[in-house]
Coordinates of C-alpha atoms and ligand atoms in Angstrom, one line a residue:
M1 CA -19.8 -92.2 12.9
T2 CA -21.6 -92.6 9.6
T3 CA -20.0 -94.8 6.9
T4 CA -20.9 -94.0 3.3
E5 CA -20.4 -96.1 0.2
K6 CA -17.4 -95.5 -2.1
V7 CA -18.3 -95.0 -5.7
R8 CA -15.8 -95.8 -8.5
V9 CA -15.6 -93.0 -11.1
P10 CA -14.6 -93.4 -14.8
L11 CA -11.4 -91.7 -15.9
A12 CA -13.3 -89.4 -18.4
S13 CA -12.3 -85.7 -18.2
D14 CA -15.8 -84.3 -17.2
D15 CA -16.0 -86.9 -14.4
L16 CA -12.4 -86.1 -13.3
R17 CA -13.2 -82.4 -13.2
Q18 CA -16.1 -83.2 -10.9
V19 CA -14.1 -85.5 -8.6
Y20 CA -11.1 -83.2 -8.4
G21 CA -13.5 -80.6 -7.1
R22 CA -13.5 -82.5 -3.8
F23 CA -10.0 -81.0 -3.3
P24 CA -10.6 -77.4 -2.1
T25 CA -8.4 -74.8 -3.6
G26 CA -8.0 -71.0 -3.7
V27 CA -8.6 -69.1 -6.9
V28 CA -6.1 -66.7 -8.5
A29 CA -6.4 -64.2 -11.3
V30 CA -3.5 -64.4 -13.8
C31 CA -3.5 -61.1 -15.7
A32 CA -1.4 -58.7 -17.7
E33 CA -1.9 -55.6 -19.8
V34 CA -1.2 -56.7 -23.4
D35 CA -1.1 -54.1 -26.2
G36 CA -2.8 -51.7 -23.8
A37 CA -5.7 -54.0 -23.0
P38 CA -6.4 -56.1 -19.9
V39 CA -6.0 -59.9 -20.5
G40 CA -6.5 -62.7 -17.9
L41 CA -8.3 -65.6 -16.5
A42 CA -9.4 -67.3 -13.3
V43 CA -7.2 -70.2 -12.2
S44 CA -7.6 -72.7 -9.4
T45 CA -4.3 -74.6 -10.1
F46 CA -1.9 -72.2 -8.4
V47 CA 0.9 -74.0 -6.5
P48 CA 3.8 -72.5 -4.7
V49 CA 6.7 -74.6 -6.0
S50 CA 10.1 -73.4 -4.7
L51 CA 11.2 -71.0 -2.0
D52 CA 14.8 -70.5 -3.2
P53 CA 14.6 -69.5 -6.0
P54 CA 11.0 -68.3 -5.5
L55 CA 8.9 -70.2 -8.1
V56 CA 5.2 -70.8 -8.4
S57 CA 3.1 -72.6 -11.0
V58 CA -0.3 -72.6 -12.6
C59 CA -1.9 -75.1 -15.0
V60 CA -3.6 -73.7 -18.1
R61 CA -5.5 -75.6 -20.8
T62 CA -3.4 -76.1 -23.9
A63 CA -6.5 -75.0 -25.8
S64 CA -6.7 -71.7 -24.0
T65 CA -7.0 -68.7 -26.2
T66 CA -6.0 -66.3 -23.4
W67 CA -2.7 -68.0 -22.5
P68 CA -0.9 -67.2 -25.8
L69 CA -1.7 -63.5 -25.2
L70 CA -0.5 -63.6 -21.6
R71 CA 2.7 -65.4 -22.6
R72 CA 3.8 -62.3 -24.5
A73 CA 3.7 -60.1 -21.5
P74 CA 7.1 -59.5 -19.8
R75 CA 5.4 -59.7 -16.4
L76 CA 2.2 -61.2 -15.1
G77 CA 0.2 -60.3 -12.0
I78 CA -1.1 -63.2 -9.9
S79 CA -3.8 -62.0 -7.5
V80 CA -5.1 -64.5 -4.9
L81 CA -8.8 -63.7 -4.8
G82 CA -10.5 -62.8 -1.6
S83 CA -13.9 -63.8 -0.2
H84 CA -15.3 -60.6 -1.6
H85 CA -14.1 -61.5 -5.2
E86 CA -16.7 -64.2 -6.1
G87 CA -18.0 -62.0 -8.9
V88 CA -14.5 -61.3 -10.1
A89 CA -13.7 -65.1 -10.3
R90 CA -16.9 -65.7 -12.3
A91 CA -16.2 -62.7 -14.6
L92 CA -12.6 -63.8 -15.3
A93 CA -13.8 -67.3 -16.2
G94 CA -16.5 -65.9 -18.6
P95 CA -16.4 -64.5 -22.1
A96 CA -13.0 -62.9 -22.8
E97 CA -14.5 -59.6 -24.2
H98 CA -16.4 -58.9 -20.9
R99 CA -13.9 -60.2 -18.3
F100 CA -12.7 -56.8 -17.1
R101 CA -16.0 -54.8 -17.5
D102 CA -16.8 -54.7 -13.8
V103 CA -13.4 -55.7 -12.3
A104 CA -11.3 -53.0 -10.5
T105 CA -7.6 -53.5 -11.5
E106 CA -4.2 -51.9 -11.2
V107 CA -1.1 -52.2 -13.3
R108 CA 2.4 -52.5 -11.8
D109 CA 5.9 -53.1 -13.2
D110 CA 4.9 -52.2 -16.7
A111 CA 2.5 -55.1 -17.6
A112 CA 1.6 -57.0 -14.5
L113 CA -2.2 -56.5 -13.9
F114 CA -3.8 -57.1 -10.5
V115 CA -7.3 -57.3 -9.1
T116 CA -7.5 -54.6 -6.4
E117 CA -7.8 -55.6 -2.8
A118 CA -6.3 -59.1 -3.3
P119 CA -5.1 -60.8 -0.1
L120 CA -1.9 -61.7 -1.9
A121 CA -0.4 -60.2 -5.1
L122 CA 2.6 -61.6 -6.9
T123 CA 4.5 -60.1 -9.8
V124 CA 6.0 -62.9 -11.8
S125 CA 7.8 -63.7 -15.0
V126 CA 7.3 -67.0 -16.9
V127 CA 10.4 -69.2 -16.9
D128 CA 8.9 -72.3 -18.5
D129 CA 5.7 -73.9 -19.8
V130 CA 5.7 -77.6 -20.1
V131 CA 3.0 -79.6 -21.9
A132 CA 1.3 -82.1 -19.6
G133 CA -1.6 -83.8 -21.4
D134 CA -4.3 -81.2 -22.2
H135 CA -2.7 -78.6 -19.9
L136 CA 0.5 -76.6 -19.7
I137 CA 2.3 -76.5 -16.4
V138 CA 3.5 -72.8 -16.3
V139 CA 6.4 -72.2 -14.0
C140 CA 7.0 -68.5 -13.0
R141 CA 9.6 -66.7 -11.0
V142 CA 8.3 -64.4 -8.3
N143 CA 9.6 -60.8 -8.6
E144 CA 7.6 -59.1 -6.0
V145 CA 5.1 -60.0 -3.2
L146 CA 2.5 -57.8 -1.6
V147 CA 0.1 -59.0 1.1
D148 CA -3.1 -57.4 2.4
D149 CA -4.4 -59.2 5.5
G150 CA -7.6 -57.3 5.5
H151 CA -9.3 -59.9 3.3
G152 CA -10.0 -63.6 3.8
P153 CA -9.6 -66.1 0.9
L154 CA -12.1 -67.3 -1.7
V155 CA -12.4 -71.1 -1.7
F156 CA -13.3 -73.2 -4.7
H157 CA -14.9 -76.6 -3.7
R158 CA -17.2 -78.9 -5.6
S159 CA -18.0 -76.2 -8.2
A160 CA -18.9 -73.6 -5.6
L161 CA -17.1 -70.5 -4.7
R162 CA -17.3 -69.6 -1.0
P163 CA -15.5 -67.8 1.8
L164 CA -13.5 -69.8 4.3
V165 CA -15.7 -70.1 7.4
A166 CA -14.3 -71.2 10.8
A167 CA -15.8 -74.4 12.2
Ligands
FMN201 C1 -12.9 -71.3 -10.1 C2 -12.3 -71.5 -11.5 C3 -11.1 -72.1 -11.7 C4 -10.5 -72.3 -12.9 N1 -9.2 -72.8 -13.0 C5 -8.7 -73.0 -14.2 C6 -7.3 -73.5 -14.3 O1 -6.7 -73.8 -13.3 N2 -6.8 -73.6 -15.5 C7 -7.5 -73.2 -16.7 O2 -6.9 -73.4 -17.8 N3 -8.7 -72.7 -16.6 C8 -9.3 -72.6 -15.4 N4 -10.6 -72.1 -15.3 C9 -11.2 -71.6 -16.6 C10 -10.7 -70.2 -17.0 O3 -11.0 -69.3 -16.0 C11 -11.4 -69.7 -18.3 O4 -12.8 -69.9 -18.2 C12 -10.9 -70.4 -19.5 O5 -9.5 -70.3 -19.5 C13 -11.5 -69.6 -20.7 O6 -10.9 -70.0 -21.9 P1 -9.7 -69.2 -22.6 O7 -8.4 -69.5 -21.8 O8 -9.7 -69.7 -24.0 O9 -10.0 -67.7 -22.4 C14 -11.2 -71.9 -14.1 C15 -12.5 -71.3 -13.9 C16 -13.0 -71.1 -12.7 C17 -14.4 -70.5 -12.5

């Protein structure tokens, strides 16, 4: 077994973003149709919170310009991105005016907007958003769940987006 040296990291936000990247996560798209236009962003902080009632959460920067728009929608779509959605994840993290240019989407339940062919799609409504430092913890109630097991997940690890590969 190889032992490697432990390195102490300063508690500065850029360093923390890097080190938290050691924790692999999925990536979701949180989207809605607002005033007839698609709005949304890529998020790696999705967490299933409660089974009964069904609650999930995401964390969004307090400085986000997209979140105040999404907050106005009566329903949001949370699409868990698949391994074929790497370009979608990058697009939905890019400049707001181009996010949906090449992304196939569908609207359900009035305003909830989904990326097509997502392994898991949740229609949710926001029940609370709590300020936690420079992020909001947004708690959502799940209204509908659709699964599509034809697609594997997209994994975000150490700044890279990759498919989940069996060992
Ligand atoms: C893989 C990935 C994960 C991300 N996760 C989050 C997240 O959990 N919370 C967040 O606020 N932004 C996250 N972002 C950044 C947003 O997708 C987006 O770039 C940012 O919100 C743009 O700013 P705006 O909200 O002002 O439009 C992530 C970006 C990428 C590429």
